[in-house]
Coordinates of C-alpha atoms and ligand atoms in Angstrom, one line a residue:
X236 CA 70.8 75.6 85.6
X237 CA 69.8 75.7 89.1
X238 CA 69.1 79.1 90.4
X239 CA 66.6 82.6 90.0
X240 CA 69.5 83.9 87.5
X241 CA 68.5 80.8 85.3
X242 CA 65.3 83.1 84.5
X243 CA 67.2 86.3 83.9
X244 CA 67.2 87.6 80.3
X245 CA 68.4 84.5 77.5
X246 CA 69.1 85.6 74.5
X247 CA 68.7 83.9 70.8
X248 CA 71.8 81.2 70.0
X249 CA 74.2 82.5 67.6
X250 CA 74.5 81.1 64.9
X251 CA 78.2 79.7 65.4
X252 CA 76.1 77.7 68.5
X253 CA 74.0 76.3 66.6
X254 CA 75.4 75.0 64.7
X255 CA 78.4 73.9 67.0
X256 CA 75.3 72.1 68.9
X257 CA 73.5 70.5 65.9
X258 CA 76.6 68.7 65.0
X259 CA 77.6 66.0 67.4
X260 CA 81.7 65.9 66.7
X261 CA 81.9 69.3 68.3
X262 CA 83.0 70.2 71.7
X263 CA 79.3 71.1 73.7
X264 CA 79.0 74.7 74.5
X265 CA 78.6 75.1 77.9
X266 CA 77.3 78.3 80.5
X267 CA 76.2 78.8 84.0
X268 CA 76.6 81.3 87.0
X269 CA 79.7 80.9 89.5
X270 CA 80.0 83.1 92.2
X271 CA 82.7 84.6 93.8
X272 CA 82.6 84.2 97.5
X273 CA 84.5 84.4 100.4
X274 CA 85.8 86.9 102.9
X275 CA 86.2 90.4 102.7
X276 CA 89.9 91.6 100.7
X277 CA 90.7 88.0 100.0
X278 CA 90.4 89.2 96.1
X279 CA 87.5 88.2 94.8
X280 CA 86.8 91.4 92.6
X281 CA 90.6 91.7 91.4
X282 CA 90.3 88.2 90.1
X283 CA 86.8 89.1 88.3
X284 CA 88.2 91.6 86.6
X285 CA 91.6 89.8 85.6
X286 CA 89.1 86.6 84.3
X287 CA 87.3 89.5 82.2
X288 CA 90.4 91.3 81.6
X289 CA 88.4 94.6 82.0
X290 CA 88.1 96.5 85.5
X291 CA 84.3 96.2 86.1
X292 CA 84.6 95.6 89.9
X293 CA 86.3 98.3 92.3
X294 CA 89.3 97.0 94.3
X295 CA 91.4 98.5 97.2
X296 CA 93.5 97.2 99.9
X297 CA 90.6 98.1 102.3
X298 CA 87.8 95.4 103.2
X299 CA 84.6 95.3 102.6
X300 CA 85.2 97.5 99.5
X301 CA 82.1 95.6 97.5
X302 CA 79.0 96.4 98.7
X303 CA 76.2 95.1 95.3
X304 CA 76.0 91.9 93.5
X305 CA 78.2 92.6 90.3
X306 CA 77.6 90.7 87.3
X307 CA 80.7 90.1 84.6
X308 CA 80.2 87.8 81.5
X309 CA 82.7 85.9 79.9
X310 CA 81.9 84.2 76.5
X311 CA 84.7 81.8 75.2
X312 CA 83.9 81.6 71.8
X313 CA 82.8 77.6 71.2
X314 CA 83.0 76.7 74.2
X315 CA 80.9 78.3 76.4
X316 CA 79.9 81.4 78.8
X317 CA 80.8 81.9 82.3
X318 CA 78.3 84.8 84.3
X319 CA 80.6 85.8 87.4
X320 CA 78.8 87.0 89.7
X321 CA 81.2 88.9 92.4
X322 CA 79.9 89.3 95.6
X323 CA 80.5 91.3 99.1
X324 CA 82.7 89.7 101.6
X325 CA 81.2 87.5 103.9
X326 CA 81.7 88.9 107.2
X327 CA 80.4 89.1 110.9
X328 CA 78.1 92.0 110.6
X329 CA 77.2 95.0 112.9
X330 CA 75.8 97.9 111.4
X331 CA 72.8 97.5 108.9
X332 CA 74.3 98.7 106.0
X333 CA 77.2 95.4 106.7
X334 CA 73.8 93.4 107.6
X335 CA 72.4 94.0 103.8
X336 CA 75.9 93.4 102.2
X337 CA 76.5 89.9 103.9
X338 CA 72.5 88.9 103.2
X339 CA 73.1 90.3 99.1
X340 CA 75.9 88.1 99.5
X341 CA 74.4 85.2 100.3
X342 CA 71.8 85.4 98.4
X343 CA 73.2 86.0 95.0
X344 CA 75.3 83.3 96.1
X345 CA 72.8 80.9 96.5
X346 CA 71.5 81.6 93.0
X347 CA 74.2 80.4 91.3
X348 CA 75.4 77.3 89.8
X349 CA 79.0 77.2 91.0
X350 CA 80.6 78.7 93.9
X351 CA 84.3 79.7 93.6
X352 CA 85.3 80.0 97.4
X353 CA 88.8 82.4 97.5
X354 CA 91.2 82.3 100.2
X355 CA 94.0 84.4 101.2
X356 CA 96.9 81.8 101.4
X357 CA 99.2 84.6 103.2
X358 CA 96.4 85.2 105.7
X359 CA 96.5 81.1 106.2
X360 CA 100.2 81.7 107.1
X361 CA 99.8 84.6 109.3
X362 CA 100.7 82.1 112.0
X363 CA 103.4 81.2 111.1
X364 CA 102.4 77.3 110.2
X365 CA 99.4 76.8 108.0
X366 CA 95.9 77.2 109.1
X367 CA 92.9 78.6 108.0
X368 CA 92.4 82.1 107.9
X369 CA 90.5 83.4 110.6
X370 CA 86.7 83.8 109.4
X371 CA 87.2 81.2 106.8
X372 CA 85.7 78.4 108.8
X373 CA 82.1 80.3 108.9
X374 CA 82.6 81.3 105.5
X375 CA 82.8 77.4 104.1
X376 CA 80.0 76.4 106.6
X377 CA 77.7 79.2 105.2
X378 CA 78.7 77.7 101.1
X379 CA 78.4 74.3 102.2
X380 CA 75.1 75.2 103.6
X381 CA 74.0 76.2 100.5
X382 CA 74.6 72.6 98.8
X383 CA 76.1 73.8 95.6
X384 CA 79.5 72.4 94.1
X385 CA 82.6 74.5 95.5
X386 CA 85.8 74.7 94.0
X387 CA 88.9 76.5 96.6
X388 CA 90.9 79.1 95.3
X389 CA 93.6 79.7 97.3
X390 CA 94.5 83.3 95.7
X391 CA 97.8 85.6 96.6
X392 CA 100.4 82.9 96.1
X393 CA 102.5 85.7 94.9
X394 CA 102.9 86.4 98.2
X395 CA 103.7 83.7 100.0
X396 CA 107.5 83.5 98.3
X397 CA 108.5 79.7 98.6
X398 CA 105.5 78.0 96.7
X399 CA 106.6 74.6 99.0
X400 CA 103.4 76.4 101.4
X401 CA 101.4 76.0 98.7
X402 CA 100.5 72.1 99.5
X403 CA 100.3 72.7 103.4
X404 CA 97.4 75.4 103.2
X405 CA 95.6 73.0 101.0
X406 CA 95.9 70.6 103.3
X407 CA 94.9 73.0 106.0
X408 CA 91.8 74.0 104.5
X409 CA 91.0 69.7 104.1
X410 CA 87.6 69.3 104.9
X411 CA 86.9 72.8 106.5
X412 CA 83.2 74.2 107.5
X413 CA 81.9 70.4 105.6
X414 CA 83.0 71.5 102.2
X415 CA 83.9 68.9 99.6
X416 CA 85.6 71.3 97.0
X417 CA 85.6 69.9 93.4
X418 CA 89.1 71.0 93.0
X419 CA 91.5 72.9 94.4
X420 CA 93.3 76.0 92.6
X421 CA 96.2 77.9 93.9
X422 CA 96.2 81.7 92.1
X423 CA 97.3 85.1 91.9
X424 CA 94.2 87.3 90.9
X425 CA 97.2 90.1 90.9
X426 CA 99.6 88.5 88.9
X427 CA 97.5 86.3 86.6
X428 CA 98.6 83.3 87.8
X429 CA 96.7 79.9 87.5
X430 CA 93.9 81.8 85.8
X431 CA 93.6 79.7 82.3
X432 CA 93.6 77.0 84.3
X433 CA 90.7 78.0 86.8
X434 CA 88.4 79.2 83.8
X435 CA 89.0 76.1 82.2
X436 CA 88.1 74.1 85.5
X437 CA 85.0 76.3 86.1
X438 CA 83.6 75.9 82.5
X439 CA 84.1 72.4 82.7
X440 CA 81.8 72.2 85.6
X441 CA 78.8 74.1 84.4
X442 CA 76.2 72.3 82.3
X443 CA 75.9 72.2 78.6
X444 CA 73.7 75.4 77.8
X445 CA 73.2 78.0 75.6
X446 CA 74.8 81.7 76.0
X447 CA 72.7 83.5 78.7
X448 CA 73.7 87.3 77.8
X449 CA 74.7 88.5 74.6
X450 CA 78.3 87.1 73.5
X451 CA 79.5 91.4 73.6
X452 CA 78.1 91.8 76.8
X453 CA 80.4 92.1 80.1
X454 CA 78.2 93.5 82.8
X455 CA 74.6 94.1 83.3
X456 CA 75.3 97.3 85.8
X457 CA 74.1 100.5 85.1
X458 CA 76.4 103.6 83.9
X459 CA 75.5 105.5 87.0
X460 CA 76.3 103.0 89.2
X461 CA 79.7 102.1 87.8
X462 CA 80.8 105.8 87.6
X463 CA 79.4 105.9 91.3
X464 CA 81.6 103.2 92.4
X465 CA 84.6 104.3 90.3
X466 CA 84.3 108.0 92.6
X467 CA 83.9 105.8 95.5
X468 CA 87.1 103.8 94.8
X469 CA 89.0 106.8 94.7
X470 CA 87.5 108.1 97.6
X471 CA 88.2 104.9 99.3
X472 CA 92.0 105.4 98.7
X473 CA 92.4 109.2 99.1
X474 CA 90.5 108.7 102.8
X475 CA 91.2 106.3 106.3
X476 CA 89.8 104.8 109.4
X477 CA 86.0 105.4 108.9
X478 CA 85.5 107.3 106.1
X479 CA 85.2 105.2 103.8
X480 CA 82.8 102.8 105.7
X481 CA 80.7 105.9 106.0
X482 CA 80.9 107.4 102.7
X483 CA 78.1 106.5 100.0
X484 CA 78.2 107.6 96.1
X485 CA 75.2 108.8 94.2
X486 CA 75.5 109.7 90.6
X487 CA 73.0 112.3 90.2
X488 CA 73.0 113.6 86.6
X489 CA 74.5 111.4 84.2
X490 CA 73.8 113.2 80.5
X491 CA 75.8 113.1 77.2
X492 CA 76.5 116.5 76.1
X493 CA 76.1 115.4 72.4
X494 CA 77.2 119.3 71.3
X495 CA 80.9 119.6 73.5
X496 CA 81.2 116.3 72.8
X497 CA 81.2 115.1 76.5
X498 CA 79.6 113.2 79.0
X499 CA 78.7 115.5 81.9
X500 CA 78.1 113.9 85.4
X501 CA 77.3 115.2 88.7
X502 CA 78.4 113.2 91.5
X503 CA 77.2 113.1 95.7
X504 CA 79.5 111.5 98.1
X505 CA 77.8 111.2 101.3
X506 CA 79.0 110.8 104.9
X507 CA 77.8 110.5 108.2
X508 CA 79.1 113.4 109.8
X509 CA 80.3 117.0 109.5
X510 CA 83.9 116.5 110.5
X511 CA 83.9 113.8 108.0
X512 CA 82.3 115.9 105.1
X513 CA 85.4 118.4 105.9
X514 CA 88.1 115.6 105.7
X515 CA 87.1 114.3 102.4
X516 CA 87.0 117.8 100.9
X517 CA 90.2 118.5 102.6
X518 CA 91.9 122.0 102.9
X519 CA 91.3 124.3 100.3
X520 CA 89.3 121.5 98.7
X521 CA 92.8 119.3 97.6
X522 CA 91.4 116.1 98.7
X523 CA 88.3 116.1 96.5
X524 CA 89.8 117.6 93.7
X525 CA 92.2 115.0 93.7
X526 CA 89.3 112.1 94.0
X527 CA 87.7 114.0 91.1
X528 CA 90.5 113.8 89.0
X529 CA 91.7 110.5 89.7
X530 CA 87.8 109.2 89.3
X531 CA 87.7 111.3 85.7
X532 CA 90.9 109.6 84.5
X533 CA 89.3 106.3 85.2
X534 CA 86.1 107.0 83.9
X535 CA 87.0 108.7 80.9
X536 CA 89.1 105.1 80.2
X537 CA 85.9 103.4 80.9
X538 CA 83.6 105.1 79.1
X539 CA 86.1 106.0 76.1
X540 CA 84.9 109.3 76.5
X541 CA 85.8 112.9 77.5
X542 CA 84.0 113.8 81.2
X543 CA 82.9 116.3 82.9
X544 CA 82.5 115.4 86.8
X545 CA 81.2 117.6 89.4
X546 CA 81.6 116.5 93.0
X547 CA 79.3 117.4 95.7
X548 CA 79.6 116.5 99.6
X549 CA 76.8 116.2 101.6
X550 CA 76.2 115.0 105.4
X551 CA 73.2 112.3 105.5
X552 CA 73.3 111.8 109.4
X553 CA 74.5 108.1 110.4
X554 CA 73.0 106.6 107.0
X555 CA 74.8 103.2 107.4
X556 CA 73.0 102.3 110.3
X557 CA 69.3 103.7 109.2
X558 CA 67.6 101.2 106.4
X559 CA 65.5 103.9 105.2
X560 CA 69.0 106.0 104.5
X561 CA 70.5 102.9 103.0
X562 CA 67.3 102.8 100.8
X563 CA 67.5 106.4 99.7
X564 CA 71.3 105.5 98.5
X565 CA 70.3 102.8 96.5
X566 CA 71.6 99.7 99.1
X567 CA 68.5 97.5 99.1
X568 CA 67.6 93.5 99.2
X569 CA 68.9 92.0 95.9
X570 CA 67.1 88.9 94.9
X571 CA 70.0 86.3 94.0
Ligands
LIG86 N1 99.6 90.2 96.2 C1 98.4 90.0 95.8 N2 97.4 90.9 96.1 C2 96.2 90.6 95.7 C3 95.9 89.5 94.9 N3 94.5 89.5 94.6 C4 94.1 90.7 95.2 N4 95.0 91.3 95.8 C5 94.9 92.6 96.6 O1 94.1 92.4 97.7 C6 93.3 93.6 98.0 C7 91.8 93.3 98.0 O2 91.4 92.9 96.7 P1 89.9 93.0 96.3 O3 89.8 92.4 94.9 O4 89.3 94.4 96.5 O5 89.3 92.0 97.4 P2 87.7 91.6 97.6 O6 87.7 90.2 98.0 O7 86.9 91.9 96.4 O8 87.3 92.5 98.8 P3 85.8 93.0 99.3 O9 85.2 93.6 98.1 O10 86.2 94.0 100.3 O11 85.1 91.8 99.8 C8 93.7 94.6 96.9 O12 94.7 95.4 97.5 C9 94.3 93.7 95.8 O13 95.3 94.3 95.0 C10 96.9 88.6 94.5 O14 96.8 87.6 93.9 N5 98.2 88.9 95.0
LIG87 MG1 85.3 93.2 96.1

């Protein structure tokens, strides 16, 4: 255990551990941090949540849809725990709010034990012959900087039809940036592809350790936030150009309404300017009721509960570009 997260909340062995450590004929239980990095839409949070099998992480087709460090646990009973830790999309950076996603990134990054760099083997053919994605390069010279082990996943093989490309874009990616990957796993995040494979892999490059969450535990994020960034994918998806790069969701209220039986929440979606504030409510208010409902459906799956969701919009001039704003929304320096 290398890294900050090493210090983050352990909890007491179970019982099953202990004993599986005490005797010595038993396979070692194993557990460490492994971050997902790489560019921005290459996949990273689809594959989280299909290593989890629970959506914990919003994904859409659109980059630079992660914006926070987000934790998801997996314990595989007896033989170990893996803490993914899914990060923003490395990326050149030009606003501030881009700035403090790529530093997040790196950071968390470099507080990990493992780094899973993804690639976008379709992007690696866009040229029609392999080579690596553009972007990648500075990506692998910014993990190998970091001196932990790497192992390449070369994700959205589902895409690239004749699996014969397969081999080439590995042997594109040979030496890229300095890296010296551990292995090399071709995937599909979408499909499922590869993945008992690649969990196997990781875990068998962390260190022998004990659990660091609780064994029922998936993620360490708050309610708020999750709801937050379940309205925000939606919003995301309902909206183009801009407006998602200059929408921000605060849950406001967040309350269980013990006597209807419901959890009542009341929702912000900020943007930069008025034009934009009228597009995401949309004419006679369609477009927002249709976030809200879409946001509900998946929150009420997620919470296993009934909801209540009021949406408010609100214009919180040029936020992504003012670090007090970004503050005020809740984007501010994680520590790894
Ligand atoms: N065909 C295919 N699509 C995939 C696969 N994995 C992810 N995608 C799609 O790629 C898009 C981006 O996925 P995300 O998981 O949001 O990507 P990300 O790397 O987390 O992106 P950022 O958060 O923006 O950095 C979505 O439309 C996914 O459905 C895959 O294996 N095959
Ligand atoms: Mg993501």
């Amino acid at each position: 255990m290398g890294g900050s997260m090493a210090h983050m909340e352990r909890v007491t062995q179970p019982r099953w551990c202990q004993q599986a450590m005490a005797d010595e004929n038993q396979a070692e239980f194993r557990s460490g941090f492994v971050a997902l990095a790489g560019q921005p839409n290459v996949g990273k949070s689809t594959l989280m949540n299909a290593l989890l099998g629970q959506k914990i992480s919003i994904t859409t087709s659109k980059p630079q849809t992660t914006r926070n460090r987000i934790l998801g646990v997996k314990t595989l009973p007896g033989r170990g725990q893996i803490v993914y830790v899914d990060t923003p999309g490395i990326h050149k950076a030009h606003k501030a709010l881009n700035a403090l996603m790529v530093d997040n990134a790196m950071s968390s990054i470099g507080s990990t034990d493992l780094v899973l760099f993804i690639i976008d083997a379709p992007a690696a053919m866009r040229g029609g012959s392999p080579s690596p994605a553009r972007g990648d390069e500075a990506v692998a010279e910014a993990l190998a900087g970091t001196g932990l082990p790497v192992v390449l996943a070369v994700n959205k093989i589902d895409k690239l039809g004749d699996t014969g490309r397969v081999l080439p874009i590995i042997e594109a990616y040979a030496g890229i940036g300095g890296l010296e990957p551990l292995a090399v796993v071709p995937i599909s995040a979408l499909e499922g592809h590869g993945l008992d494979r690649l969990e196997g892999l990781l875990l068998g490059h962390l260190e022998q350790g004990e659990p660091l969450y609780p064994e029922d535990m998936v993620t360490d994020q708050a309610e708020r936030f999750i709801a937050a960034e379940l309205i925000r994918e939606k919003l995301t998806l309902q909206t183009r150009r801009e407006i998602p790069y200059s929408s921000a969701v605060i849950v406001e209220e967040f309350h269980d309404d013990v006597v209807r039986g419901l959890l009542k929440m009341r929702a912000i979606i900020h943007v930069e300017q008025d034009s934009q504030k009228g597009i995401v409510i949309g004419k006679g208010g369609q477009r927002l009721k249709q976030i809200g409902s879409q946001a509900r459906a998946d929150l009420e799956r997620f919470f296993g509960r009934k909801v209540f969701l009021d949406i408010h919009v609100k214009v919180s001039r040029n936020w992504s570009g003012d670090a007090k704003a970004l503050e005020r929304l809740g984007y501010t320096r994680e520590e790894g």
